[in-house]
Short mmCIF file of C-alpha atoms in Angstrom, two decimals:
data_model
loop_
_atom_site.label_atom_id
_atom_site.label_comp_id
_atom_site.label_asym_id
_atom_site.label_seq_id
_atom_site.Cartn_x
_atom_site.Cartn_y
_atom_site.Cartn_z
CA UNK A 1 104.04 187.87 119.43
CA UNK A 2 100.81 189.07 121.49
CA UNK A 3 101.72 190.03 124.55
CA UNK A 4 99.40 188.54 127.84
CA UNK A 5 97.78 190.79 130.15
CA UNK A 6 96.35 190.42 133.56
CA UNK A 7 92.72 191.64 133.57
CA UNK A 8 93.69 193.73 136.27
CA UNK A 9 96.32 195.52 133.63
CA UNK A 10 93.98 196.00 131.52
CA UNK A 11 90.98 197.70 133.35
CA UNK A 12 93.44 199.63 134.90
CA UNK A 13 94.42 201.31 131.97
CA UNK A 14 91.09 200.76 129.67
CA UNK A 15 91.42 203.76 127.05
CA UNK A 16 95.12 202.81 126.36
CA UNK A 17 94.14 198.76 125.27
CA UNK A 18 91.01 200.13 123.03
CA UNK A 19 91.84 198.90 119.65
CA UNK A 20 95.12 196.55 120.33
CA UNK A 21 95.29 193.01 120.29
CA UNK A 22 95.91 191.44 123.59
CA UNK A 23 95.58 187.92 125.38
CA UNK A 24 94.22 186.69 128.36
CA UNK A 25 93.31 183.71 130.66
CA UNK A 26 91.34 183.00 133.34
CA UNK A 27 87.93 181.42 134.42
CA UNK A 28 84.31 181.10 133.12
CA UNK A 29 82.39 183.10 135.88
CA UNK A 30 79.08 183.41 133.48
CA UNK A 31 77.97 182.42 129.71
CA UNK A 32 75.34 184.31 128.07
CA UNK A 33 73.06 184.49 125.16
CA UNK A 34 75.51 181.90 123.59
CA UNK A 35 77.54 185.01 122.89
CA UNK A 36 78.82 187.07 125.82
CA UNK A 37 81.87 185.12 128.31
CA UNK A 38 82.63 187.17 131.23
CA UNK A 39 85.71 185.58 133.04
CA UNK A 40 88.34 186.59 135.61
CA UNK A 41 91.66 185.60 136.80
CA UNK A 42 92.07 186.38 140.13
CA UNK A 43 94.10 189.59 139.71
CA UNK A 44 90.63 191.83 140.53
CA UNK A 45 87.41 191.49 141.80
CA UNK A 46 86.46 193.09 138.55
CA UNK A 47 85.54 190.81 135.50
CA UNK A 48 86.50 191.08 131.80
CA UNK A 49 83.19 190.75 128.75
CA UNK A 50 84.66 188.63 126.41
CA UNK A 51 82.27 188.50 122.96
CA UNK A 52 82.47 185.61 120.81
CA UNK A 53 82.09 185.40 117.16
CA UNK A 54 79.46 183.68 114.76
CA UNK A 55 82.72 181.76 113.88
CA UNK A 56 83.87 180.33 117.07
CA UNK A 57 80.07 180.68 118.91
CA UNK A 58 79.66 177.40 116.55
CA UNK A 59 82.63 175.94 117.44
CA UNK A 60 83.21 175.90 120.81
CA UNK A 61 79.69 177.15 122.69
CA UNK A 62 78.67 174.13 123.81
CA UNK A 63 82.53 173.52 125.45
CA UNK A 64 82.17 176.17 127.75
CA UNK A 65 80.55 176.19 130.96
CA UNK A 66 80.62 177.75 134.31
CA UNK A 67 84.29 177.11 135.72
CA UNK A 68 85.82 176.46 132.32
CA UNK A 69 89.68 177.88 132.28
CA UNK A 70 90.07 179.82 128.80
CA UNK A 71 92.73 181.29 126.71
CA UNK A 72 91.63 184.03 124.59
CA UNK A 73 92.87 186.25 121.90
CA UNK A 74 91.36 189.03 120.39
CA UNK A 75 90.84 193.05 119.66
CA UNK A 76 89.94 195.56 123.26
CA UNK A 77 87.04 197.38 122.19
CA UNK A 78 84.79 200.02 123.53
CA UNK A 79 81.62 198.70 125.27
CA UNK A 80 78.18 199.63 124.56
CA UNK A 81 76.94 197.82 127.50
CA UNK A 82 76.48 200.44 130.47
CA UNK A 83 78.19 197.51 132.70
CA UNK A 84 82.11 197.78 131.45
CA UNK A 85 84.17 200.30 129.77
CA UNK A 86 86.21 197.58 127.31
CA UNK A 87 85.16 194.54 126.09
CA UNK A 88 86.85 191.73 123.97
CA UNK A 89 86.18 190.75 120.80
CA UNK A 90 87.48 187.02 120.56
CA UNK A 91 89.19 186.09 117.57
CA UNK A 92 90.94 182.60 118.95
CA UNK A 93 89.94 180.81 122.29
CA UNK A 94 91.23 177.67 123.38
CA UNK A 95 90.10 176.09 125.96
CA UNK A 96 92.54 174.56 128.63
CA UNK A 97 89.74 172.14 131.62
CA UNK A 98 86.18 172.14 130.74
CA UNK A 99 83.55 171.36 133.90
CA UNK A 100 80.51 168.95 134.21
CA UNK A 101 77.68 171.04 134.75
CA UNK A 102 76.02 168.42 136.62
CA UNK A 103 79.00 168.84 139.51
CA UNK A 104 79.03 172.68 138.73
CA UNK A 105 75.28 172.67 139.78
CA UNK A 106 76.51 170.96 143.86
CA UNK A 107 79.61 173.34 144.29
CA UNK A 108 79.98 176.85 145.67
CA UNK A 109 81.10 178.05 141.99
CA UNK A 110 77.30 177.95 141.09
CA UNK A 111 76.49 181.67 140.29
CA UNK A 112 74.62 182.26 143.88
CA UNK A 113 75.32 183.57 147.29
CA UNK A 114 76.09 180.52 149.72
CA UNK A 115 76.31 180.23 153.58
CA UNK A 116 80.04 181.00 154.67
CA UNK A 117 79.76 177.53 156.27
CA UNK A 118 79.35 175.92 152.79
CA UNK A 119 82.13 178.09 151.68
CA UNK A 120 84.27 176.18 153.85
CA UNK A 121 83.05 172.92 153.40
CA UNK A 122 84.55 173.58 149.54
CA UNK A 123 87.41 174.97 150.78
CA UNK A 124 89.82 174.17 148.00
CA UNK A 125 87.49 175.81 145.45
CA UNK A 126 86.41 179.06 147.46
CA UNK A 127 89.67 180.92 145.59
CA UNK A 128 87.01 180.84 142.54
CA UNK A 129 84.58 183.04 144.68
CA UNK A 130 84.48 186.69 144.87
CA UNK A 131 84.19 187.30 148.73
CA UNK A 132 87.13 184.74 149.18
CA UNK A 133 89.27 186.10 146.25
CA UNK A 134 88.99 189.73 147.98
CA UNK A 135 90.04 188.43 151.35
CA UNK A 136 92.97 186.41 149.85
CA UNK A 137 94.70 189.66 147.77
CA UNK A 138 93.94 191.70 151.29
CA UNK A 139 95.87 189.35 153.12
CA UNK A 140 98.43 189.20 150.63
CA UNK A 141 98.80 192.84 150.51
CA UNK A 142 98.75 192.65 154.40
CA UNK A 143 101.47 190.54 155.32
CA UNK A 144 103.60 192.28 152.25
CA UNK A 145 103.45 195.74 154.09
CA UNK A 146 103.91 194.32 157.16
CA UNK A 147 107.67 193.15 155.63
CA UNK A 148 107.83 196.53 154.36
CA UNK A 149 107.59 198.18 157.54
CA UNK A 150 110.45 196.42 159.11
CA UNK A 151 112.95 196.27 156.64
CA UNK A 152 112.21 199.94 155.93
CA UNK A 153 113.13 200.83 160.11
CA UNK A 154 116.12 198.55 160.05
CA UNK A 155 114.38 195.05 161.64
CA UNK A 156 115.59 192.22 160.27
CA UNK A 157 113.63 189.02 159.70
CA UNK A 158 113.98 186.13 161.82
CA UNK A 159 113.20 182.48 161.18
CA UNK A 160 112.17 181.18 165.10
CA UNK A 161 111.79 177.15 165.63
CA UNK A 162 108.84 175.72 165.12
CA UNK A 163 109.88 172.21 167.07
CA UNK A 164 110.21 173.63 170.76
CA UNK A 165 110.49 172.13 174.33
CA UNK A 166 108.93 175.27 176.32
CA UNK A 167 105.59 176.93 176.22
CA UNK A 168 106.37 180.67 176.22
CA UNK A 169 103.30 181.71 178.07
CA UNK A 170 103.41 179.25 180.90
CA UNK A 171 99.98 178.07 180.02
CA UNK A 172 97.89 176.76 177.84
CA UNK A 173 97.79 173.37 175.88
CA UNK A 174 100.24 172.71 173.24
CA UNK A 175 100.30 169.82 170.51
CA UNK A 176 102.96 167.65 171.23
CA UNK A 177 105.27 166.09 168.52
CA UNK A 178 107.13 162.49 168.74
CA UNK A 179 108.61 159.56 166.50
CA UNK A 180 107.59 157.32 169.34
CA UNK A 181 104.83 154.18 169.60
CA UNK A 182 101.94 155.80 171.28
CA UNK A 183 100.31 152.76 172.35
CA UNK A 184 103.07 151.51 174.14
CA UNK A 185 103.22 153.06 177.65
CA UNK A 186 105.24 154.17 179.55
CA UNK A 187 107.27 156.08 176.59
CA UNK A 188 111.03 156.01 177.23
CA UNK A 189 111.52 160.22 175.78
CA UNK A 190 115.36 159.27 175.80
CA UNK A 191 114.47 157.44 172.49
CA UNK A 192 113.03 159.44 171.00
CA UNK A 193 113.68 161.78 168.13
CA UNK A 194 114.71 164.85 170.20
CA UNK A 195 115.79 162.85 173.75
CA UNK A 196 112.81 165.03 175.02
CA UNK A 197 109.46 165.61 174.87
CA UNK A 198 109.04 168.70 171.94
CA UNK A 199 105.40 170.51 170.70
CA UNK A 200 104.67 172.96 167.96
CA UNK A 201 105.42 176.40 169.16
CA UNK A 202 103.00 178.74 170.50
CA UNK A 203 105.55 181.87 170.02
CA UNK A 204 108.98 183.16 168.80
CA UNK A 205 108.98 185.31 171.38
CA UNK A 206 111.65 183.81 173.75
CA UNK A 207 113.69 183.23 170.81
CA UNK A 208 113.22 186.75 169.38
CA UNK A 209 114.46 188.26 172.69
CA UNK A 210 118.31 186.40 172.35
CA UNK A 211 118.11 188.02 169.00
CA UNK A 212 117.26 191.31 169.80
CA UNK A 213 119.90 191.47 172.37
CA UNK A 214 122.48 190.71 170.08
CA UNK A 215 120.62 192.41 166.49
CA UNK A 216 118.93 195.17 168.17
CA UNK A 217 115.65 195.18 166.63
CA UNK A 218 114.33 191.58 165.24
CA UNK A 219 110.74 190.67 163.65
CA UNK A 220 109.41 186.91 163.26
CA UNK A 221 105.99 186.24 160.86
CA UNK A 222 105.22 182.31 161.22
CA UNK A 223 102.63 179.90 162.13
CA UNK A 224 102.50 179.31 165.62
CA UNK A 225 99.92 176.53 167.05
CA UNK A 226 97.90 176.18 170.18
CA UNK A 227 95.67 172.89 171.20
CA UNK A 228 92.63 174.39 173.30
CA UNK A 229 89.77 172.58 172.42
CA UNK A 230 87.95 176.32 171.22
CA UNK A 231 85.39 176.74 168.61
CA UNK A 232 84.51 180.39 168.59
CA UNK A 233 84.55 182.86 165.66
CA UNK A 234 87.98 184.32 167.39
CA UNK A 235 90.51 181.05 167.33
CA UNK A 236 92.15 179.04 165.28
CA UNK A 237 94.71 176.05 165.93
CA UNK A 238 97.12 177.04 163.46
CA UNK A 239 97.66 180.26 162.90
CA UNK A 240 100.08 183.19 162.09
CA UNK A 241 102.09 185.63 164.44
CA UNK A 242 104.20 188.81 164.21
CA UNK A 243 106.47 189.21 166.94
CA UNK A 244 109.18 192.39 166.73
CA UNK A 245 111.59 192.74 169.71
CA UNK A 246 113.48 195.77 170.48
CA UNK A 247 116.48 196.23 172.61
CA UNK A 248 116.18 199.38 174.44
CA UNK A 249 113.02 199.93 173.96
CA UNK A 250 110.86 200.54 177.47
CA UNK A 251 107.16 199.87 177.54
CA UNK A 252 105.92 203.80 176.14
CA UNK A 253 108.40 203.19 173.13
CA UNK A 254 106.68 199.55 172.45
CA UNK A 255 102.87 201.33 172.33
CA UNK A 256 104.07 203.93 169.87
CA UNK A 257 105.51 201.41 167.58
CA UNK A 258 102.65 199.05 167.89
CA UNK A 259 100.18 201.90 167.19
CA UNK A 260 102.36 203.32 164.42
CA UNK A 261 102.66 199.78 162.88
CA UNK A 262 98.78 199.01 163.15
CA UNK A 263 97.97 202.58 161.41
CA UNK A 264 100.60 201.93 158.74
CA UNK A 265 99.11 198.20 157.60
CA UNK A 266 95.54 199.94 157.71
CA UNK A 267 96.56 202.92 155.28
CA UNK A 268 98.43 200.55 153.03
CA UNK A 269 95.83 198.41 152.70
CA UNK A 270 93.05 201.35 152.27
CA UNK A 271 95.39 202.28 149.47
CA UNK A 272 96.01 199.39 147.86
CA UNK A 273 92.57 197.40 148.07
CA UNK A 274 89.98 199.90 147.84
CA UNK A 275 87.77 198.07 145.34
CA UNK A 276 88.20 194.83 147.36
CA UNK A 277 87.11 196.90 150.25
CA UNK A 278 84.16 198.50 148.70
CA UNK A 279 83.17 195.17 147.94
CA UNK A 280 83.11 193.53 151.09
CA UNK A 281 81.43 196.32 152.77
CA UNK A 282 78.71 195.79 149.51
CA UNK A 283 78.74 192.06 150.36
CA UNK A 284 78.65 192.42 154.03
CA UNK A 285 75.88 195.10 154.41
CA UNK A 286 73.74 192.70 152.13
CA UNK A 287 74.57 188.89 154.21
CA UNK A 288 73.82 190.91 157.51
CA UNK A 289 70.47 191.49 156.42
CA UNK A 290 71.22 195.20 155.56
CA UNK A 291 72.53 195.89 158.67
CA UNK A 292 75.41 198.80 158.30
CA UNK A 293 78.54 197.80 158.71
CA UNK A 294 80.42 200.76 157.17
CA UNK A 295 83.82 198.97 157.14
CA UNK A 296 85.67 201.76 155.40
CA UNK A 297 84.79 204.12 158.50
CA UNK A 298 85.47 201.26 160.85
CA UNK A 299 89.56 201.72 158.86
CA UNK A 300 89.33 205.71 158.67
CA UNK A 301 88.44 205.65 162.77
CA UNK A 302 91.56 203.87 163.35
CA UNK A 303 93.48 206.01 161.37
CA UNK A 304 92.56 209.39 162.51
CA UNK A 305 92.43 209.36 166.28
CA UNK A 306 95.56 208.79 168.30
CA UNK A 307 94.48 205.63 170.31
CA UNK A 308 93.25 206.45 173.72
CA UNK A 309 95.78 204.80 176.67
CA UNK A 310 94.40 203.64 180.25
CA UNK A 311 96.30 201.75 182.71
CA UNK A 312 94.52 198.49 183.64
CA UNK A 313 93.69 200.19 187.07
CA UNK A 314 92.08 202.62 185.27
CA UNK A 315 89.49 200.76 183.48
CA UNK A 316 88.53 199.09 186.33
CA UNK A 317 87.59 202.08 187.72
CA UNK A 318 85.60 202.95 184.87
CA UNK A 319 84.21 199.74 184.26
CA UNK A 320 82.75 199.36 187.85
CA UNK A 321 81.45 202.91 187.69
CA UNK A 322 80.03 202.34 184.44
CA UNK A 323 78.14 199.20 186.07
CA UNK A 324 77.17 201.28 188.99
CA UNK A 325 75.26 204.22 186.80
CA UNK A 326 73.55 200.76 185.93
CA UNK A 327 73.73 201.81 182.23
CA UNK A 328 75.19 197.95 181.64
CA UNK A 329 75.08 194.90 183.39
CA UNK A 330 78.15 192.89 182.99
CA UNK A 331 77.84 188.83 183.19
CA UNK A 332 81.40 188.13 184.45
CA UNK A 333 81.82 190.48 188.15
CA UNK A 334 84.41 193.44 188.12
CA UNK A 335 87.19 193.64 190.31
CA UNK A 336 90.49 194.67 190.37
CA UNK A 337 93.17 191.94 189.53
CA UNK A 338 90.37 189.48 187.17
CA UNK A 339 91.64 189.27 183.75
CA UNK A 340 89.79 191.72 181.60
CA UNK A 341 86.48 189.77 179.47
CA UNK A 342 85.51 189.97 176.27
CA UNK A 343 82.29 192.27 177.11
CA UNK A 344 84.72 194.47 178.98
CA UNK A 345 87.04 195.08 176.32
CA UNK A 346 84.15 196.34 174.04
CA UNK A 347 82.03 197.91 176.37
CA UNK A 348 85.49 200.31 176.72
CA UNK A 349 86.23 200.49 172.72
CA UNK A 350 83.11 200.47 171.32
CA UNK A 351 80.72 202.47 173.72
CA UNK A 352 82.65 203.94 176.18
CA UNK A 353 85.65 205.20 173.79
CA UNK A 354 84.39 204.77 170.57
CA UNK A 355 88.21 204.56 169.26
CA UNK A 356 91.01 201.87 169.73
CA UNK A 357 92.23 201.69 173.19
CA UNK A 358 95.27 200.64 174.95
CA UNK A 359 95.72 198.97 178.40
CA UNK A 360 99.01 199.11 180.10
CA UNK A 361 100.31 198.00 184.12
CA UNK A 362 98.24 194.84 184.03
CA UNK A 363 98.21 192.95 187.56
CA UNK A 364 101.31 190.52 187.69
CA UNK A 365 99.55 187.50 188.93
CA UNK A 366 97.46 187.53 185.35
CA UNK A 367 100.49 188.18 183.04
CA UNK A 368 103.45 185.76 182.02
CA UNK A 369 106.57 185.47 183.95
CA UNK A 370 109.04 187.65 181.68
CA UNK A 371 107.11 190.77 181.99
CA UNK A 372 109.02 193.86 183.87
CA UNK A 373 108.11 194.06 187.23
CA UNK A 374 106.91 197.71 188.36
CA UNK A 375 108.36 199.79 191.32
CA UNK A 376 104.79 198.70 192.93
CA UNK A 377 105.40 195.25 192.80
CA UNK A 378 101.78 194.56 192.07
CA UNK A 379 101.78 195.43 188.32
CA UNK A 380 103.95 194.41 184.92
CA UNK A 381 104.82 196.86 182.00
CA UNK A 382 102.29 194.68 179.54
CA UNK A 383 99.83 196.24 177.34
CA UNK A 384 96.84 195.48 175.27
CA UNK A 385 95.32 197.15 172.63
CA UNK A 386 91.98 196.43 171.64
CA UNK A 387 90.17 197.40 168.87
CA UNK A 388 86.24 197.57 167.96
CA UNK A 389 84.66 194.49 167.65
CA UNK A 390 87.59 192.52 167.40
CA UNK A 391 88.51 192.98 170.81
CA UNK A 392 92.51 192.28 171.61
CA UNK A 393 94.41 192.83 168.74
CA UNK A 394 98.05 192.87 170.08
CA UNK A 395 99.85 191.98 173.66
CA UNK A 396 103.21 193.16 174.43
CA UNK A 397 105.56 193.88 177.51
CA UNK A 398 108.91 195.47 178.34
CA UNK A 399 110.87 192.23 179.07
CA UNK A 400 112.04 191.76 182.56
CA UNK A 401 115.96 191.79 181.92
CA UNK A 402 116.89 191.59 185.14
CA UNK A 403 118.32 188.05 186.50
CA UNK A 404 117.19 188.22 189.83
CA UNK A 405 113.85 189.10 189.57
CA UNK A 406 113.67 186.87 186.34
CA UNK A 407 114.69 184.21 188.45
CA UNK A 408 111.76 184.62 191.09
CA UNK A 409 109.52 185.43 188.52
CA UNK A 410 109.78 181.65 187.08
CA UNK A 411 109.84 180.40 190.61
CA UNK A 412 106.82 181.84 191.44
CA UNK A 413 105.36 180.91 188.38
CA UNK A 414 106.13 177.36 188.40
CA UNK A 415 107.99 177.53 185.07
CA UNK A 416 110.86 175.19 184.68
CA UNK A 417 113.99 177.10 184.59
CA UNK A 418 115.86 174.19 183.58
CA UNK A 419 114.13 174.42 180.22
CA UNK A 420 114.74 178.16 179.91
CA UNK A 421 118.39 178.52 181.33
CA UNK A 422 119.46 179.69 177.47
CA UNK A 423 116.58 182.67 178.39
CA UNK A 424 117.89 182.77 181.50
CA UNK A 425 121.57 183.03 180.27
CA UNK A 426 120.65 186.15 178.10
CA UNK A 427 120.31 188.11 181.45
CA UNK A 428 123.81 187.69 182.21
CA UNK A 429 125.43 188.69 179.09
CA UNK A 430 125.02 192.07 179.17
CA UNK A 431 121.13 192.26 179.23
CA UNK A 432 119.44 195.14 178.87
CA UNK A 433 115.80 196.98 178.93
CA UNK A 434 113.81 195.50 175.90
CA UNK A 435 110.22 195.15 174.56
CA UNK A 436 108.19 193.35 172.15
CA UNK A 437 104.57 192.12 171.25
CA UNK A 438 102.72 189.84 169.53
CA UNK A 439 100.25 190.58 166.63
CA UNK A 440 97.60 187.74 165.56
CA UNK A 441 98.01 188.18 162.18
CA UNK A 442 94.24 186.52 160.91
CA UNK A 443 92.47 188.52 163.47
CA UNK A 444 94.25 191.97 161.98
CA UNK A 445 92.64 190.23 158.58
CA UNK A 446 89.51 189.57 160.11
CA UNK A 447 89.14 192.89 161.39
CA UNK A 448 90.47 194.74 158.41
CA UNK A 449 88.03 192.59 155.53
CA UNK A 450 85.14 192.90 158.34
CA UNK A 451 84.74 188.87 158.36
CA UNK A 452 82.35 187.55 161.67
CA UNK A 453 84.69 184.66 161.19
CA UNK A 454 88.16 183.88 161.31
CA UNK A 455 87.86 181.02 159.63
CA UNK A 456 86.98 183.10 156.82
CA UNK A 457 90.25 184.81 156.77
CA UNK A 458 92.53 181.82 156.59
CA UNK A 459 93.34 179.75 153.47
CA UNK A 460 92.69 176.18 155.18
CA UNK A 461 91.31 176.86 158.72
CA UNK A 462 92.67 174.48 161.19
CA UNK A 463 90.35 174.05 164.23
CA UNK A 464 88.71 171.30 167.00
CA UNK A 465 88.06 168.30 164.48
CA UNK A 466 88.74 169.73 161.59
CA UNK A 467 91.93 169.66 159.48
CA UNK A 468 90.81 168.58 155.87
CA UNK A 469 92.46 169.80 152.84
#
């Protein structure tokens, strides 16, 4: 029986298939001369020569098109193209879907560079392309590791609802969820599904926390969903979080593990997907007109510098200075207790720093109502960290745990309490000091691939007035 191969396996290990008879499947990326196939499978950005013979050329050359799925069989053989190592010799192809070049000729699978917009108009086919198929294993290889991490420091995985009757952040719009007649108004909640009025969730977070208090040290990884009506290259509707909680963790021990985390994924990834890499960077210099955008540097930065840490006060400081020197001009006006801008978070990462940074003691009136109160009474253990170009990349806090001032907190906040009294309830069950953050797991993609968009990281990007495929 001939054994199938991946092309990946096989240009992997190129001297050892020279001479043995293998099989393979995959696509049609280009047909040449009537004689020379080169296809792929997905497995690699790399492509495999296939060489037909007088034989089947007569046969089955006028099947085969651009997007044809093939089965081949046939000898590995040393190339004497300068292009590929190994090349192989056909001795049986059959041929699985065959295309209409006339449709081939109107979709992104047309051997030419297209506009990332049309790329998404085609969504379903962009798989076929080689700037999606690199993002896709890179995000595969990302959220692998990132299940690596935790199970290797004793986290276990947690499955948070999806269906929830509390916004975590206090703010915000959420899409709501009901069983109920719309049109009819008013709508009696009591009859419907839940009793209550219930939206997708915007976080685990909440739920993570019972968890941790009970597990010690909990991780969730699922879609979360958030309604603002946003269409910039930063936001998505749907998208995917990583949330770890830690019982007795304080705020210094959450920034370690959040930097440690971030530099693990990075080196895993650098490891793993350097060709993918390479070729985005290629692909990347070339659609920005040639502009540099040295993505591999952009990984190795964040890998060998500890980040730098600033408290929030801090960077106000600098930030005004900075604006005083009058070597920037910054649209939105500084001041102490604001909530920290786009152009402020890169003005201190990429020009002021130059490396990732981290913001910690944030003002409390800005921050969410569970955050740890400081001994000032003015600030909450929360941190950023924000990272070059991509600005915020994770948020975190030590968790207020204690019921008093947890209490006040959501008073002061206008949260309802009655929705939260199972939070609420945690605190009097022996609570204790714990942290956590939240990691936006398409922007680490979009930052780590080098995408402008994070559309372009996403299988099927759900945004404002769009939710095809």
């Amino acid at each position: 029986m001939i054994k199938k191969y991946s092309i990946k396996e096989l240009l992997n290990k190129e001297k050892y298939f020279i001479n043995k008879k293998v099989l393979v499947e995959g696509w049609v990326r280009s047909f040449r001369y009537s004689i020379f196939i080169t296809i792929n499978d997905g497995s690699t950005i790399k492509n495999l020569q296939i060489i037909l013979s007088e034989k089947l050329e007569k046969k089955i050359s006028k099947k085969i098109t651009i997007g044809t799925s093939i089965r081949v069989v046939g000898i590995i053989i040393k190339s004497i193209g300068e292009k590929q190592y190994i090349e192989l010799k056909s001795s049986d192809i059959l041929i699985y879907g065959s295309t209409d070049p006339s449709i081939i000729q109107k979709s992104i699978l047309q051997p030419k560079r297209h506009s990332f917009e049309k790329l998404r108009e085609q969504a379903h086919l962009r798989f076929k392309t080689n700037i999606f198929g690199c993002v896709m294993r890179i995000r595969h290889h990302i959220a692998f590791c990132i299940h690596k991490y935790f199970h290797d420091r004793g986290f276990f995985y947690l499955h948070t609802p999806i269906i929830t009757t509390s916004n975590c952040e206090g703010s915000g719009k959420m899409f709501q969820i009901t069983t109920m007649d719309l049109k009819k108004s008013p709508i009696d909640y009591e009859k419907d599904f839940f009793k209550c009025k219930t939206y997708l969730s915007v976080s685990g977070q909440l739920e993570a926390e019972t968890a941790a208090l009970g597990l010690g040290k909990v991780y969730t990884f699922g879609p979360v969903f958030r309604a603002e009506n946003s269409n910039t290259s930063r936001h998505l509707s749907e998208f995917w979080m990583i949330e770890p909680e830690i019982a007795f963790y304080h705020l210094n021990d959450n920034i370690n593990l959040a930097e440690d985390f971030l530099k693990f994924i990075i080196k895993y990834v650098v490891d793993k997907n350097l060709e993918d890499l390479s070729f985005l960077n290629e692909y990347l210099e070339k659609y920005k007109n040639n502009k540099k955008e040295h993505l591999l540097e952009r990984l190795y930065l964040v890998l060998k510098f500890p980040f730098k840490r600033i408290s929030y006060t801090e960077a106000i400081e600098i930030l005004i200075k900075e604006e005083k020197k009058q070597s920037t001009k910054f649209f939105h006006p500084i001041s102490w207790g604001m909530d920290l801008q786009s152009e402020h978070e890169q003005y201190l990462v990429n020009k002021y720093f130059k490396i990732p940074v981290v913001i910690f003691d944030y003002p409390s009136c800005i921050k969410a109502f569970y955050m740890r109160i400081n001994n000032d009474e003015k600030t909450v253990r929360a941190m950023d960290i924000l990272f070059p170009d991509i600005g915020e990349i994770i948020g975190g806090s030590q968790r207020e745990e204690r019921y008093e001032i947890l209490l006040q907190r959501i008073k002061d906040t206008n949260t309802d309490k009655n929705k939260l009294w199972w939070y609420l309830d945690t605190r009097r069950f022996g609570s204790a000091p714990h942290s956590g953050f939240g990691l936006g797991f398409d922007r680490l993609v979009q930052f780590i691939t080098g995408m402008n968009n994070i559309r372009d990281v996403i299988p099927f990007p759900r945004t404002p007035n769009n939710a095809e495929f």
